[in-house]
Amino acid sequence: MFRGANKLNLDNKGRLAIPVGYRNDLQGRCGGKLVVTVNNTREKCLWLYPMDEWDVVEQKVVNLSSFDPNHQKLKRFLIGYASDVEMDKTGRILVPGSLREFAGLDKTVFLVGQGNKFEIWDENLWNKKCAKWLKEELDASTMSVELEQISL
């Protein structure tokens, strides 16, 4: 499980060092092979999946209808932007330039655990979004049944 928010720096080549606490897990479960892609255009961040998790997600998306415009849009973005990356011996991955541009990644980023994947956010956008989310209240009238049933 990936959790926590880690403030990290991209080097001048666009490489990101995966925090040490995750490296052994990622090496053990997928040999350090990961996939980075866009966040379905809802948010300007990236998703970083271990290869084993990505395989499951990709298969679900591939199986969607090619005749449904929303399904096709999802395929174009999620799979179309997907890039295979591999941790080097020092635990770094190279975030492709097109994906850095999409998410507006500059020097400082946040790697945010989401259970089965990570999100990669530009620091300034992450801080703005967090401030906004903290001000918002949960709207019980639009809450999903799954969210209503969870006990925290």
Coordinates of N, CA, C and O in Angstrom, one line a residue:
M1 N 0.8 -1.2 0.0 CA 0.0 0.0 0.0 C 0.9 1.2 0.0 O 1.8 1.4 0.8
F2 N 0.5 2.2 -0.9 CA 1.3 3.4 -1.0 C 0.5 4.5 -0.3 O -0.7 4.7 -0.7
R3 N 1.1 5.1 0.7 CA 0.4 6.2 1.4 C 1.4 7.3 1.8 O 2.6 7.1 1.8
G4 N 0.8 8.4 2.1 CA 1.7 9.6 2.5 C 2.0 10.5 1.3 O 1.8 10.1 0.2
A5 N 2.4 11.7 1.7 CA 2.7 12.7 0.7 C 4.2 13.1 0.9 O 4.6 13.5 2.0
N6 N 5.0 12.9 -0.2 CA 6.4 13.2 -0.1 C 6.8 14.3 -1.0 O 6.5 14.2 -2.2
K7 N 7.5 15.3 -0.5 CA 7.9 16.4 -1.3 C 9.3 16.0 -1.8 O 10.2 15.6 -1.1
L8 N 9.4 16.1 -3.2 CA 10.6 15.6 -3.9 C 11.0 16.6 -4.9 O 10.2 17.5 -5.3
N9 N 12.3 16.5 -5.4 CA 12.8 17.3 -6.4 C 13.0 16.5 -7.7 O 13.5 15.4 -7.7
L10 N 12.6 17.2 -8.8 CA 13.0 16.6 -10.1 C 14.4 17.2 -10.5 O 14.7 18.4 -10.2
D11 N 15.3 16.3 -11.0 CA 16.6 16.9 -11.4 C 16.4 17.5 -12.8 O 15.4 17.5 -13.4
N12 N 17.5 18.1 -13.3 CA 17.4 18.9 -14.5 C 17.1 18.0 -15.7 O 16.8 18.5 -16.8
K13 N 17.2 16.7 -15.6 CA 16.8 15.7 -16.7 C 15.4 15.2 -16.5 O 14.9 14.5 -17.4
G14 N 14.7 15.6 -15.5 CA 13.4 15.2 -15.3 C 13.3 13.9 -14.5 O 12.2 13.2 -14.5
R15 N 14.3 13.5 -13.8 CA 14.3 12.3 -13.0 C 13.8 12.6 -11.6 O 14.1 13.6 -11.0
L16 N 13.1 11.6 -11.1 CA 12.5 11.7 -9.7 C 13.0 10.5 -8.9 O 12.9 9.3 -9.4
A17 N 13.5 10.7 -7.7 CA 13.9 9.6 -6.9 C 12.8 9.1 -6.0 O 12.1 9.9 -5.3
I18 N 12.4 7.9 -6.2 CA 11.4 7.2 -5.4 C 11.9 7.1 -4.0 O 13.0 6.7 -3.7
P19 N 11.0 7.5 -3.0 CA 11.5 7.4 -1.6 C 11.9 6.0 -1.2 O 11.3 5.0 -1.7
V20 N 12.9 6.0 -0.4 CA 13.6 4.7 0.0 C 12.5 3.7 0.5 O 12.6 2.5 0.2
G21 N 11.6 4.2 1.3 CA 10.6 3.3 1.9 C 9.7 2.5 0.9 O 9.2 1.5 1.2
Y22 N 9.7 3.0 -0.4 CA 8.9 2.3 -1.4 C 9.7 1.4 -2.3 O 9.2 0.6 -3.0
R23 N 11.0 1.7 -2.4 CA 11.9 1.0 -3.4 C 11.9 -0.5 -3.3 O 11.8 -1.2 -4.3
N24 N 12.1 -1.0 -2.1 CA 12.1 -2.5 -2.0 C 10.8 -3.1 -2.4 O 10.8 -4.2 -3.0
D25 N 9.7 -2.5 -2.0 CA 8.4 -3.1 -2.4 C 8.2 -3.1 -3.9 O 7.8 -4.1 -4.5
L26 N 8.6 -2.0 -4.5 CA 8.5 -1.9 -6.0 C 9.5 -2.8 -6.7 O 9.1 -3.4 -7.7
Q27 N 10.6 -3.0 -6.1 CA 11.6 -4.0 -6.7 C 11.0 -5.4 -6.6 O 11.1 -6.2 -7.6
G28 N 10.5 -5.7 -5.4 CA 10.0 -7.0 -5.2 C 8.7 -7.4 -6.0 O 8.6 -8.5 -6.5
R29 N 7.8 -6.5 -6.1 CA 6.6 -6.8 -6.8 C 6.6 -6.6 -8.3 O 5.8 -7.3 -9.0
C30 N 7.4 -5.7 -8.8 CA 7.4 -5.5 -10.3 C 8.8 -5.3 -10.9 O 8.9 -4.8 -12.0
G31 N 9.8 -5.6 -10.1 CA 11.2 -5.4 -10.6 C 11.5 -4.0 -10.9 O 12.4 -3.7 -11.7
G32 N 10.8 -3.0 -10.2 CA 11.1 -1.6 -10.4 C 10.5 -1.1 -11.7 O 10.8 0.1 -12.1
K33 N 9.7 -1.9 -12.4 CA 9.0 -1.4 -13.6 C 7.7 -0.8 -13.3 O 6.9 -1.4 -12.6
L34 N 7.5 0.4 -13.8 CA 6.3 1.2 -13.5 C 5.8 1.8 -14.7 O 6.4 1.8 -15.8
V35 N 4.5 2.4 -14.6 CA 3.9 3.1 -15.7 C 3.4 4.4 -15.2 O 2.8 4.5 -14.1
V36 N 3.8 5.5 -15.9 CA 3.3 6.8 -15.6 C 2.4 7.3 -16.7 O 2.7 7.1 -17.9
T37 N 1.3 7.9 -16.3 CA 0.3 8.4 -17.3 C -0.4 9.6 -16.7 O -0.2 10.0 -15.5
V38 N -1.3 10.2 -17.5 CA -2.1 11.3 -17.1 C -3.3 10.9 -16.2 O -3.7 9.7 -16.3
N39 N -3.7 11.8 -15.4 CA -4.9 11.5 -14.5 C -6.2 11.8 -15.3 O -7.0 12.6 -14.9
N40 N -6.4 11.1 -16.4 CA -7.7 11.1 -17.0 C -8.2 12.5 -17.2 O -9.4 12.8 -17.3
T41 N -7.4 13.5 -17.2 CA -7.6 14.9 -17.5 C -8.5 15.6 -16.4 O -8.9 16.8 -16.5
R42 N -8.9 14.9 -15.4 CA -9.7 15.5 -14.3 C -8.9 16.5 -13.5 O -9.3 17.5 -13.1
E43 N -7.6 16.1 -13.2 CA -6.7 17.0 -12.5 C -5.4 17.0 -13.2 O -5.1 16.0 -13.9
K44 N -4.7 18.0 -13.1 CA -3.4 18.2 -13.8 C -2.3 17.5 -13.0 O -1.4 18.2 -12.5
C45 N -2.4 16.2 -12.8 CA -1.4 15.5 -12.1 C -1.2 14.2 -12.9 O -1.9 13.9 -13.8
L46 N -0.1 13.4 -12.5 CA 0.2 12.2 -13.1 C -0.2 11.0 -12.2 O -0.2 11.2 -11.0
W47 N -0.4 9.9 -12.8 CA -0.6 8.6 -12.0 C 0.6 7.8 -12.3 O 1.1 7.6 -13.4
L48 N 1.2 7.2 -11.2 CA 2.3 6.3 -11.3 C 1.9 4.9 -10.7 O 1.7 4.9 -9.5
Y49 N 1.9 3.9 -11.6 CA 1.5 2.6 -11.2 C 2.6 1.6 -11.2 O 3.4 1.6 -12.2
P50 N 2.7 0.7 -10.2 CA 3.6 -0.4 -10.4 C 3.1 -1.3 -11.6 O 1.9 -1.3 -11.8
M51 N 3.9 -1.9 -12.3 CA 3.5 -2.6 -13.5 C 2.4 -3.6 -13.3 O 1.4 -3.7 -14.1
D52 N 2.4 -4.3 -12.1 CA 1.4 -5.3 -11.9 C 0.0 -4.7 -11.7 O -1.0 -5.2 -12.1
E53 N 0.0 -3.5 -11.1 CA -1.3 -2.8 -10.9 C -1.7 -2.2 -12.2 O -2.9 -2.2 -12.6
W54 N -0.8 -1.7 -13.0 CA -1.1 -1.1 -14.3 C -1.7 -2.2 -15.2 O -2.7 -1.9 -16.0
D55 N -1.2 -3.4 -15.2 CA -1.7 -4.4 -16.1 C -3.2 -4.6 -15.9 O -4.0 -4.8 -16.8
V56 N -3.7 -4.6 -14.6 CA -5.1 -4.7 -14.2 C -5.9 -3.5 -14.8 O -7.0 -3.7 -15.4
V57 N -5.4 -2.3 -14.5 CA -6.1 -1.1 -15.0 C -6.2 -1.1 -16.5 O -7.3 -0.8 -17.1
E58 N -5.1 -1.3 -17.1 CA -5.1 -1.3 -18.6 C -6.0 -2.3 -19.2 O -6.8 -1.9 -20.2
Q59 N -6.1 -3.5 -18.7 CA -7.0 -4.4 -19.2 C -8.5 -4.0 -19.1 O -9.3 -4.2 -20.0
K60 N -8.8 -3.4 -18.0 CA -10.2 -2.9 -17.8 C -10.5 -1.8 -18.8 O -11.6 -1.7 -19.4
V61 N -9.6 -0.9 -19.1 CA -9.8 0.2 -20.0 C -9.8 -0.3 -21.4 O -10.7 0.1 -22.2
V62 N -8.9 -1.2 -21.8 CA -8.9 -1.8 -23.1 C -10.3 -2.5 -23.4 O -10.8 -2.4 -24.6
N63 N -10.9 -3.1 -22.4 CA -12.1 -3.8 -22.6 C -13.3 -2.9 -22.8 O -14.4 -3.4 -23.1
L64 N -13.2 -1.6 -22.6 CA -14.3 -0.7 -22.8 C -14.6 -0.6 -24.3 O -13.8 -0.8 -25.1
S65 N -15.9 -0.2 -24.5 CA -16.3 -0.1 -25.9 C -15.6 1.0 -26.7 O -15.4 2.1 -26.2
S66 N -15.2 0.7 -27.9 CA -14.6 1.7 -28.8 C -15.6 2.6 -29.4 O -15.3 3.5 -30.1
F67 N -16.9 2.2 -29.3 CA -18.0 3.0 -29.9 C -18.5 4.1 -28.9 O -19.3 4.9 -29.4
D68 N -18.2 4.0 -27.7 CA -18.7 5.0 -26.7 C -17.7 6.1 -26.7 O -16.5 5.9 -26.3
P69 N -18.1 7.4 -27.0 CA -17.2 8.5 -27.0 C -16.4 8.7 -25.7 O -15.2 9.0 -25.7
N70 N -17.1 8.5 -24.5 CA -16.4 8.7 -23.2 C -15.4 7.6 -23.0 O -14.3 7.8 -22.5
H71 N -15.7 6.4 -23.4 CA -14.7 5.3 -23.3 C -13.5 5.5 -24.1 O -12.4 5.3 -23.7
Q72 N -13.8 6.0 -25.4 CA -12.7 6.2 -26.3 C -11.8 7.3 -25.8 O -10.6 7.3 -25.9
K73 N -12.4 8.4 -25.2 CA -11.6 9.5 -24.6 C -10.7 9.0 -23.5 O -9.5 9.3 -23.4
L74 N -11.3 8.1 -22.6 CA -10.5 7.6 -21.5 C -9.3 6.8 -22.1 O -8.2 6.9 -21.6
K75 N -9.6 5.9 -23.1 CA -8.5 5.1 -23.7 C -7.4 6.0 -24.3 O -6.2 5.8 -24.1
R76 N -7.8 7.1 -25.0 CA -6.9 8.0 -25.6 C -5.9 8.6 -24.6 O -4.7 8.7 -24.8
F77 N -6.5 9.1 -23.5 CA -5.7 9.7 -22.5 C -4.9 8.8 -21.6 O -3.7 8.8 -21.5
L78 N -5.6 7.8 -21.0 CA -5.0 7.0 -20.0 C -4.0 6.0 -20.7 O -2.8 5.9 -20.2
I79 N -4.3 5.4 -21.7 CA -3.4 4.5 -22.4 C -2.5 5.2 -23.4 O -1.3 4.9 -23.5
G80 N -3.0 6.2 -24.1 CA -2.3 7.0 -25.0 C -1.1 7.7 -24.4 O 0.0 7.8 -25.1
Y81 N -1.2 8.2 -23.2 CA -0.1 8.9 -22.6 C 0.8 8.0 -21.7 O 1.8 8.4 -21.1
A82 N 0.4 6.7 -21.5 CA 1.1 5.8 -20.7 C 2.5 5.6 -21.2 O 2.7 5.3 -22.3
S83 N 3.4 5.7 -20.2 CA 4.9 5.5 -20.6 C 5.5 4.5 -19.6 O 5.3 4.7 -18.3
D84 N 6.2 3.5 -20.1 CA 6.9 2.6 -19.2 C 8.1 3.3 -18.7 O 8.9 3.9 -19.5
V85 N 8.3 3.2 -17.4 CA 9.5 3.7 -16.8 C 10.1 2.7 -15.8 O 9.4 1.8 -15.4
E86 N 11.4 2.7 -15.6 CA 12.0 1.7 -14.7 C 13.0 2.5 -13.7 O 13.7 3.4 -14.1
M87 N 12.9 2.0 -12.5 CA 13.8 2.6 -11.5 C 15.2 2.2 -11.9 O 15.5 1.0 -12.2
D88 N 16.1 3.2 -11.8 CA 17.5 2.8 -12.0 C 18.1 2.3 -10.6 O 17.4 2.2 -9.7
K89 N 19.4 2.0 -10.6 CA 20.0 1.4 -9.4 C 20.0 2.4 -8.2 O 20.1 1.9 -7.1
T90 N 19.7 3.6 -8.4 CA 19.6 4.6 -7.3 C 18.2 4.9 -7.0 O 17.9 5.8 -6.2
G91 N 17.2 4.2 -7.6 CA 15.8 4.4 -7.3 C 15.1 5.6 -8.0 O 14.0 6.0 -7.6
R92 N 15.7 6.1 -9.1 CA 15.2 7.2 -9.8 C 14.4 6.7 -11.0 O 14.7 5.6 -11.6
I93 N 13.4 7.4 -11.4 CA 12.6 7.2 -12.7 C 12.7 8.5 -13.5 O 12.8 9.6 -12.9
L94 N 12.7 8.3 -14.8 CA 12.7 9.5 -15.7 C 11.2 9.7 -16.1 O 10.6 8.9 -16.7
V95 N 10.7 10.9 -15.7 CA 9.3 11.3 -16.1 C 9.4 11.9 -17.5 O 10.1 12.9 -17.6
P96 N 8.8 11.3 -18.5 CA 8.9 11.8 -19.8 C 8.5 13.3 -19.9 O 7.6 13.8 -19.2
G97 N 9.1 14.0 -20.8 CA 8.9 15.5 -20.9 C 7.5 15.8 -21.2 O 6.9 16.8 -20.7
S98 N 6.8 15.0 -22.1 CA 5.4 15.3 -22.4 C 4.5 15.2 -21.2 O 3.6 16.0 -21.1
L99 N 4.8 14.3 -20.3 CA 4.0 14.2 -19.1 C 4.3 15.3 -18.1 O 3.4 15.8 -17.4
R100 N 5.6 15.6 -18.0 CA 6.0 16.8 -17.1 C 5.3 18.0 -17.6 O 4.7 18.8 -16.8
E101 N 5.2 18.2 -18.9 CA 4.5 19.4 -19.5 C 3.0 19.3 -19.2 O 2.4 20.3 -18.8
F102 N 2.4 18.2 -19.4 CA 1.0 18.0 -19.1 C 0.6 18.4 -17.7 O -0.4 19.1 -17.4
A103 N 1.4 18.0 -16.7 CA 1.1 18.2 -15.3 C 1.8 19.5 -14.8 O 1.6 19.8 -13.6
G104 N 2.5 20.2 -15.6 CA 3.1 21.5 -15.2 C 4.2 21.2 -14.2 O 4.4 22.1 -13.3
L105 N 4.9 20.1 -14.2 CA 5.9 19.8 -13.2 C 7.1 20.6 -13.5 O 7.6 20.7 -14.6
D106 N 7.6 21.2 -12.4 CA 8.8 22.0 -12.5 C 9.9 21.4 -11.7 O 10.3 20.3 -12.0
K107 N 10.4 22.0 -10.7 CA 11.5 21.5 -9.9 C 11.0 20.7 -8.7 O 11.5 19.5 -8.5
T108 N 10.0 21.2 -7.9 CA 9.6 20.5 -6.7 C 8.2 19.9 -7.0 O 7.3 20.5 -7.5
V109 N 8.0 18.6 -6.6 CA 6.8 17.9 -6.8 C 6.4 17.2 -5.5 O 7.2 17.1 -4.6
F110 N 5.1 16.7 -5.5 CA 4.7 15.9 -4.4 C 4.3 14.5 -5.0 O 3.6 14.5 -6.0
L111 N 4.8 13.5 -4.4 CA 4.4 12.1 -4.7 C 3.5 11.7 -3.6 O 3.8 11.6 -2.4
V112 N 2.2 11.4 -4.0 CA 1.1 11.2 -3.1 C 0.6 9.8 -3.2 O 0.1 9.4 -4.3
G113 N 0.7 9.0 -2.1 CA 0.3 7.6 -2.2 C -1.3 7.5 -2.3 O -2.0 8.3 -1.6
Q114 N -1.7 6.6 -3.1 CA -3.2 6.4 -3.3 C -3.6 5.0 -3.1 O -4.5 4.5 -3.7
G115 N -2.8 4.2 -2.3 CA -3.1 2.8 -2.1 C -2.4 2.0 -3.1 O -1.4 1.4 -2.8
N116 N -3.0 1.9 -4.3 CA -2.4 1.0 -5.3 C -1.5 1.7 -6.3 O -0.9 1.1 -7.2
K117 N -1.5 3.1 -6.2 CA -0.7 3.9 -7.1 C -0.2 5.2 -6.4 O -0.6 5.4 -5.3
F118 N 0.5 6.0 -7.1 CA 0.9 7.3 -6.6 C 0.3 8.4 -7.6 O 0.1 8.1 -8.8
E119 N 0.1 9.6 -7.0 CA -0.1 10.7 -7.9 C 1.2 11.6 -7.8 O 1.8 11.6 -6.8
I120 N 1.5 12.2 -8.9 CA 2.6 13.2 -8.9 C 2.1 14.5 -9.3 O 1.5 14.7 -10.3
W121 N 2.3 15.5 -8.4 CA 1.7 16.8 -8.5 C 2.8 17.9 -8.5 O 3.8 17.7 -7.7
D122 N 2.7 18.9 -9.2 CA 3.5 20.1 -9.1 C 3.3 20.7 -7.7 O 2.1 20.7 -7.2
E123 N 4.3 21.1 -7.0 CA 4.2 21.6 -5.6 C 3.2 22.7 -5.5 O 2.3 22.7 -4.6
N124 N 3.3 23.7 -6.4 CA 2.4 24.9 -6.2 C 0.9 24.4 -6.4 O 0.0 24.9 -5.7
L125 N 0.7 23.6 -7.4 CA -0.7 23.2 -7.7 C -1.2 22.3 -6.5 O -2.4 22.4 -6.1
W126 N -0.4 21.4 -6.0 CA -0.7 20.6 -4.9 C -1.1 21.5 -3.7 O -2.2 21.2 -3.0
N127 N -0.3 22.5 -3.4 CA -0.6 23.4 -2.2 C -1.9 24.1 -2.5 O -2.7 24.2 -1.5
K128 N -2.2 24.6 -3.7 CA -3.4 25.3 -4.0 C -4.6 24.3 -3.8 O -5.7 24.7 -3.3
K129 N -4.5 23.1 -4.4 CA -5.6 22.2 -4.3 C -5.9 21.8 -2.8 O -7.0 21.7 -2.4
C130 N -4.8 21.6 -2.1 CA -5.0 21.2 -0.6 C -5.8 22.3 0.1 O -6.7 22.0 0.9
A131 N -5.4 23.5 -0.1 CA -6.1 24.7 0.5 C -7.5 24.7 0.1 O -8.4 24.9 1.0
K132 N -7.8 24.5 -1.2 CA -9.2 24.4 -1.6 C -10.0 23.3 -1.0 O -11.1 23.5 -0.5
W133 N -9.4 22.1 -1.0 CA -10.1 20.9 -0.5 C -10.4 21.1 1.0 O -11.4 20.6 1.5
L134 N -9.4 21.7 1.8 CA -9.6 21.9 3.2 C -10.8 22.9 3.5 O -11.5 22.7 4.5
K135 N -11.1 23.8 2.6 CA -12.2 24.7 2.7 C -13.5 24.1 2.4 O -14.6 24.6 2.9
E136 N -13.5 23.1 1.5 CA -14.8 22.5 1.1 C -15.3 21.6 2.1 O -14.6 20.9 2.8
E137 N -16.6 21.5 2.2 CA -17.3 20.6 3.1 C -17.8 19.4 2.3 O -18.1 19.6 1.1
L138 N -17.9 18.2 2.9 CA -18.5 17.1 2.2 C -19.9 17.4 2.0 O -20.6 17.8 3.0
D139 N -20.5 17.2 0.8 CA -21.9 17.4 0.5 C -22.6 16.1 0.6 O -22.4 15.2 -0.2
A140 N -23.3 15.9 1.7 CA -24.0 14.6 2.0 C -25.0 14.3 0.9 O -25.3 13.1 0.6
S141 N -25.6 15.3 0.2 CA -26.6 15.0 -0.8 C -25.9 14.4 -2.1 O -26.7 13.8 -2.9
T142 N -24.7 14.6 -2.3 CA -24.0 14.0 -3.5 C -23.0 12.9 -3.2 O -22.3 12.4 -4.0
M143 N -23.0 12.5 -1.9 CA -22.1 11.4 -1.5 C -22.6 10.1 -2.0 O -23.8 9.7 -2.0
S144 N -21.6 9.3 -2.5 CA -22.0 8.0 -3.1 C -22.3 7.0 -2.0 O -22.0 7.2 -0.8
V145 N -23.1 6.0 -2.3 CA -23.5 5.0 -1.4 C -22.2 4.3 -0.7 O -22.2 4.1 0.5
E146 N -21.2 4.1 -1.5 CA -20.0 3.5 -1.0 C -19.3 4.4 0.1 O -18.9 3.9 1.1
L147 N -19.3 5.6 -0.2 CA -18.7 6.6 0.8 C -19.6 6.7 2.0 O -19.1 6.8 3.1
E148 N -20.9 6.7 1.9 CA -21.8 6.7 3.0 C -21.6 5.5 4.0 O -21.8 5.6 5.2
Q149 N -21.3 4.4 3.4 CA -21.3 3.1 4.2 C -19.9 2.9 4.8 O -19.8 2.0 5.7
I150 N -18.9 3.7 4.5 CA -17.6 3.5 5.1 C -17.5 4.0 6.5 O -18.1 5.1 6.8
S151 N -16.9 3.3 7.4 CA -16.7 3.8 8.7 C -15.2 4.0 9.0 O -14.4 3.2 8.8
L152 N -14.9 5.3 9.3 CA -13.5 5.7 9.5 C -13.2 5.7 10.9 O -13.9 6.1 11.8

